[in-house]
Short mmCIF file of C-alpha atoms in Angstrom, two decimals:
data_model
loop_
_atom_site.label_atom_id
_atom_site.label_comp_id
_atom_site.label_asym_id
_atom_site.label_seq_id
_atom_site.Cartn_x
_atom_site.Cartn_y
_atom_site.Cartn_z
CA MET B 15 -33.09 -28.63 5.63
CA GLY B 16 -30.53 -27.50 8.20
CA ASP B 17 -27.67 -25.13 7.68
CA MET B 18 -24.99 -27.19 5.92
CA SER B 19 -22.26 -24.80 7.12
CA SER B 20 -22.85 -25.99 10.69
CA GLU B 21 -21.64 -29.46 9.65
CA GLU B 22 -18.52 -28.33 7.79
CA ILE B 23 -15.03 -29.10 9.01
CA THR B 24 -12.58 -26.23 8.46
CA VAL B 25 -8.95 -26.04 9.59
CA VAL B 26 -7.10 -22.79 10.17
CA HIS B 27 -3.34 -23.13 10.59
CA LEU B 28 -1.90 -20.22 12.58
CA MET B 29 1.72 -20.12 11.44
CA ARG B 30 4.54 -18.28 13.15
CA HIS B 31 6.87 -16.57 10.67
CA GLY B 32 10.41 -17.79 9.97
CA GLU B 33 13.70 -16.54 11.40
CA VAL B 34 14.33 -12.79 11.07
CA HIS B 35 17.60 -11.08 10.21
CA ASN B 36 18.27 -9.23 13.48
CA PRO B 37 22.01 -9.21 14.25
CA ASP B 38 21.69 -6.46 16.89
CA GLY B 39 19.17 -8.35 19.00
CA VAL B 40 16.53 -5.62 18.88
CA LEU B 41 13.03 -6.32 20.16
CA TYR B 42 11.46 -5.29 16.87
CA GLY B 43 7.78 -5.80 17.73
CA ARG B 44 5.67 -3.89 15.21
CA ARG B 45 8.58 -1.87 13.81
CA PRO B 46 8.94 -2.04 10.02
CA GLY B 47 12.08 -3.04 8.17
CA TYR B 48 12.72 -6.48 9.69
CA HIS B 49 12.88 -9.16 7.03
CA LEU B 50 13.40 -12.91 6.99
CA SER B 51 16.97 -14.15 7.10
CA ASP B 52 18.17 -16.64 4.49
CA LEU B 53 17.38 -19.38 7.00
CA GLY B 54 13.95 -17.89 7.57
CA ARG B 55 13.24 -18.07 3.85
CA LYS B 56 14.24 -21.73 3.86
CA MET B 57 11.81 -22.31 6.72
CA ALA B 58 9.00 -20.66 4.76
CA ASP B 59 9.80 -22.76 1.69
CA ARG B 60 9.84 -25.92 3.81
CA VAL B 61 6.38 -25.23 5.21
CA ALA B 62 5.09 -24.40 1.73
CA GLU B 63 6.30 -27.82 0.56
CA HIS B 64 4.71 -29.45 3.61
CA LEU B 65 1.35 -27.85 2.85
CA ALA B 66 1.47 -28.19 -0.94
CA GLU B 67 -0.91 -31.17 -1.05
CA ARG B 68 -3.25 -29.90 1.65
CA ASP B 69 -6.64 -28.41 0.82
CA ILE B 70 -5.49 -24.82 1.39
CA THR B 71 -7.88 -22.32 -0.20
CA HIS B 72 -7.00 -19.13 1.70
CA VAL B 73 -3.67 -17.64 2.81
CA VAL B 74 -3.52 -14.48 4.94
CA ALA B 75 -0.77 -12.76 6.91
CA SER B 76 0.04 -10.03 9.38
CA PRO B 77 1.04 -6.80 7.59
CA LEU B 78 4.61 -6.98 8.95
CA GLU B 79 7.31 -7.87 6.43
CA ARG B 80 8.46 -11.06 8.13
CA ALA B 81 4.93 -12.49 8.11
CA GLN B 82 4.24 -11.45 4.52
CA GLU B 83 7.52 -12.97 3.34
CA THR B 84 6.73 -16.22 5.17
CA ALA B 85 3.29 -16.44 3.56
CA VAL B 86 4.36 -15.72 -0.04
CA PRO B 87 5.70 -19.22 -0.90
CA ILE B 88 2.66 -20.88 0.71
CA ALA B 89 0.27 -18.80 -1.37
CA GLY B 90 2.47 -19.38 -4.42
CA VAL B 91 2.53 -23.16 -4.20
CA ARG B 92 -1.26 -23.18 -3.90
CA GLY B 93 -1.75 -20.58 -6.66
CA LEU B 94 -3.57 -18.20 -4.31
CA ASP B 95 -3.53 -14.46 -3.77
CA LEU B 96 -2.12 -13.42 -0.39
CA ALA B 97 -4.52 -11.53 1.85
CA THR B 98 -3.53 -9.26 4.74
CA ASP B 99 -5.28 -8.98 8.12
CA GLU B 100 -4.15 -6.25 10.53
CA ARG B 101 -5.53 -8.31 13.42
CA LEU B 102 -2.74 -10.86 12.99
CA ILE B 103 -0.07 -8.28 13.87
CA GLU B 104 2.49 -8.69 16.66
CA ALA B 105 1.53 -7.58 20.18
CA ALA B 106 2.37 -3.96 21.00
CA ASN B 107 5.27 -3.60 23.44
CA VAL B 108 6.80 -0.52 25.11
CA PHE B 109 10.28 -2.04 24.69
CA GLU B 110 10.16 -2.03 20.87
CA GLY B 111 13.44 -0.84 19.41
CA LYS B 112 15.43 -1.63 22.56
CA THR B 113 17.96 -4.37 23.11
CA PHE B 114 18.09 -6.85 25.96
CA GLY B 115 21.78 -7.66 25.88
CA VAL B 116 23.69 -8.52 29.04
CA GLY B 117 24.90 -5.39 30.83
CA ASP B 118 23.39 -2.81 28.47
CA GLY B 119 19.86 -4.12 28.09
CA ALA B 120 16.61 -2.26 28.66
CA LEU B 121 15.86 -4.16 31.85
CA LYS B 122 18.98 -2.72 33.49
CA LYS B 123 17.57 0.81 33.30
CA PRO B 124 15.47 1.92 36.31
CA GLY B 125 13.32 4.12 34.08
CA ASN B 126 11.89 0.99 32.47
CA TRP B 127 11.03 -0.79 35.71
CA LYS B 128 7.65 0.97 35.96
CA TYR B 129 6.52 -1.10 32.98
CA LEU B 130 7.20 -4.39 34.75
CA THR B 131 4.72 -4.05 37.62
CA ASN B 132 1.97 -6.35 36.39
CA PRO B 133 2.79 -9.58 34.51
CA PHE B 134 -0.88 -10.60 34.46
CA ARG B 135 -2.07 -7.80 32.15
CA PRO B 136 0.85 -7.34 31.07
CA SER B 137 1.82 -3.78 32.03
CA TRP B 138 4.52 -3.50 29.32
CA GLY B 139 2.31 -4.10 26.33
CA GLU B 140 -1.01 -4.92 24.72
CA PRO B 141 -3.37 -6.57 27.24
CA TYR B 142 -3.74 -10.31 26.73
CA ILE B 143 -7.52 -10.11 26.45
CA GLU B 144 -7.23 -7.57 23.63
CA GLN B 145 -4.96 -9.99 21.80
CA VAL B 146 -7.55 -12.73 22.30
CA VAL B 147 -10.33 -10.57 20.88
CA ARG B 148 -8.50 -9.58 17.70
CA MET B 149 -6.95 -13.02 17.12
CA MET B 150 -10.28 -14.81 17.56
CA ALA B 151 -11.77 -12.38 15.05
CA ALA B 152 -8.91 -13.08 12.61
CA LEU B 153 -9.36 -16.83 13.09
CA GLY B 154 -13.07 -16.48 12.40
CA ALA B 155 -12.44 -14.48 9.23
CA ALA B 156 -9.94 -17.07 7.94
CA ARG B 157 -12.40 -19.86 8.78
CA ASP B 158 -15.18 -18.10 6.89
CA ALA B 159 -12.92 -17.57 3.86
CA ALA B 160 -12.05 -21.28 3.72
CA ARG B 161 -15.32 -22.94 4.78
CA GLY B 162 -15.03 -26.70 4.38
CA HIS B 163 -11.34 -26.42 3.45
CA GLU B 164 -8.14 -25.17 5.10
CA ALA B 165 -6.54 -21.75 5.61
CA VAL B 166 -3.10 -20.55 6.64
CA ALA B 167 -2.77 -17.35 8.69
CA VAL B 168 0.78 -16.15 9.38
CA SER B 169 1.21 -14.29 12.64
CA HIS B 170 3.60 -13.94 15.57
CA GLN B 171 4.57 -15.98 18.61
CA LEU B 172 2.81 -14.16 21.45
CA PRO B 173 -0.60 -13.60 19.77
CA ILE B 174 -0.61 -17.22 18.55
CA TRP B 175 0.22 -18.56 22.00
CA ILE B 176 -2.34 -16.31 23.71
CA VAL B 177 -5.22 -17.33 21.44
CA ARG B 178 -4.25 -21.00 21.75
CA SER B 179 -4.18 -20.64 25.54
CA PHE B 180 -7.64 -19.09 25.42
CA ALA B 181 -9.01 -21.84 23.17
CA GLU B 182 -7.55 -24.50 25.46
CA ARG B 183 -8.87 -22.69 28.53
CA ARG B 184 -5.50 -22.00 30.11
CA ARG B 185 -4.59 -18.84 32.00
CA LEU B 186 -3.25 -16.15 29.71
CA TRP B 187 -0.30 -15.04 31.82
CA HIS B 188 2.61 -17.42 31.42
CA ASP B 189 6.38 -17.95 31.32
CA PRO B 190 7.51 -16.80 27.84
CA ARG B 191 10.24 -19.46 27.84
CA LYS B 192 7.59 -22.18 27.85
CA ARG B 193 5.56 -21.12 24.81
CA GLN B 194 5.09 -23.98 22.37
CA CYS B 195 5.39 -21.87 19.25
CA THR B 196 8.69 -22.42 17.46
CA LEU B 197 9.69 -20.46 14.36
CA ALA B 198 7.67 -21.57 11.29
CA SER B 199 5.45 -23.80 13.44
CA LEU B 200 1.78 -24.49 12.79
CA THR B 201 -0.86 -24.19 15.50
CA SER B 202 -3.88 -25.74 13.80
CA PHE B 203 -7.46 -25.00 14.86
CA THR B 204 -10.11 -27.43 13.63
CA PHE B 205 -13.64 -26.01 13.43
CA HIS B 206 -16.89 -27.97 13.24
CA GLY B 207 -19.09 -25.26 11.82
CA ASP B 208 -18.15 -22.19 13.87
CA LYS B 209 -16.93 -24.10 16.92
CA ILE B 210 -13.31 -24.97 17.66
CA VAL B 211 -13.24 -28.71 18.37
CA SER B 212 -9.49 -29.34 18.55
CA VAL B 213 -6.10 -27.60 18.46
CA GLY B 214 -3.00 -29.27 17.06
CA TYR B 215 0.65 -28.27 16.87
CA SER B 216 3.42 -29.23 14.43
CA GLU B 217 6.90 -28.09 13.40
CA PRO B 218 7.44 -28.89 9.69
CA ALA B 219 10.75 -26.98 9.66
CA ARG B 220 12.02 -28.22 13.02
CA ASP B 221 15.36 -29.45 11.63
CA LEU B 222 16.10 -25.93 10.36
CA VAL B 223 15.44 -24.21 13.70
CA PRO B 224 18.54 -23.57 15.85
CA SER B 225 18.29 -25.76 18.96
CA HIS B 226 18.20 -22.81 21.38
CA LEU B 227 15.12 -21.43 19.57
CA LEU B 228 13.02 -24.59 19.70
CA ALA B 229 9.85 -24.45 21.78
CA GLY B 230 10.68 -24.59 25.47
CA ALA B 231 14.45 -24.39 24.98
CA LYS B 232 16.56 -22.15 27.17
CA PRO B 233 18.49 -19.56 25.12
CA ALA B 234 22.14 -20.52 24.90
CA LYS B 235 24.67 -18.04 26.21
CA GLY B 236 25.84 -15.74 23.45
CA LYS B 237 23.11 -16.86 21.03
CA SER B 238 20.64 -14.47 19.48
CA LYS B 239 17.02 -14.66 20.53
CA ALA B 240 13.88 -14.30 18.46
CA PHE B 241 13.08 -10.80 19.71
CA GLY B 242 9.68 -9.45 18.84
CA ALA B 243 8.87 -12.73 17.20
#
């Protein structure tokens, strides 16, 4: 008899966390202490309701507070323990803790320009290929934990977009404004055995997301952005 696991269909939903309370517009990256806003908690609850009847058998999240808080209601509605995977963490960025406001932002300071020399790597943060390696490993671990069922892995916008781009064989460097990875969205990887056979995208909490933060939207003047998301 053949290996039955090679015939199994498993789905891993990479979820971006909900909105974060960040009134100062800081690029928070991997910094601790940034929690979901009230709206972000509503987004998490909405996705938990959306997934309540799905065959979710494993829920895992980045160690950062905003990801953990997003995952809690999903694990709760399915009666599961929440696991943590360091590989799902946000991309490292030299601009963490800085603001990007008009006139006083980090990009106005010549001392920071040295970090902006290579958008293909990128020179200001964790190399894209390193993000691919760790995110593919995290996807594989979630798949293995939910063989024949479904898993939810809560992560962050850039790592999710980079691993999706890799799976869909697109170049990794890109225009950040064009990432299709809205707050509380699901980027769903379907595996046949160990092989990714399709990638889907959905926004169960779309009606709760401010219009200027929807995938592909241009930030409205004076509106906060999802820094370090």
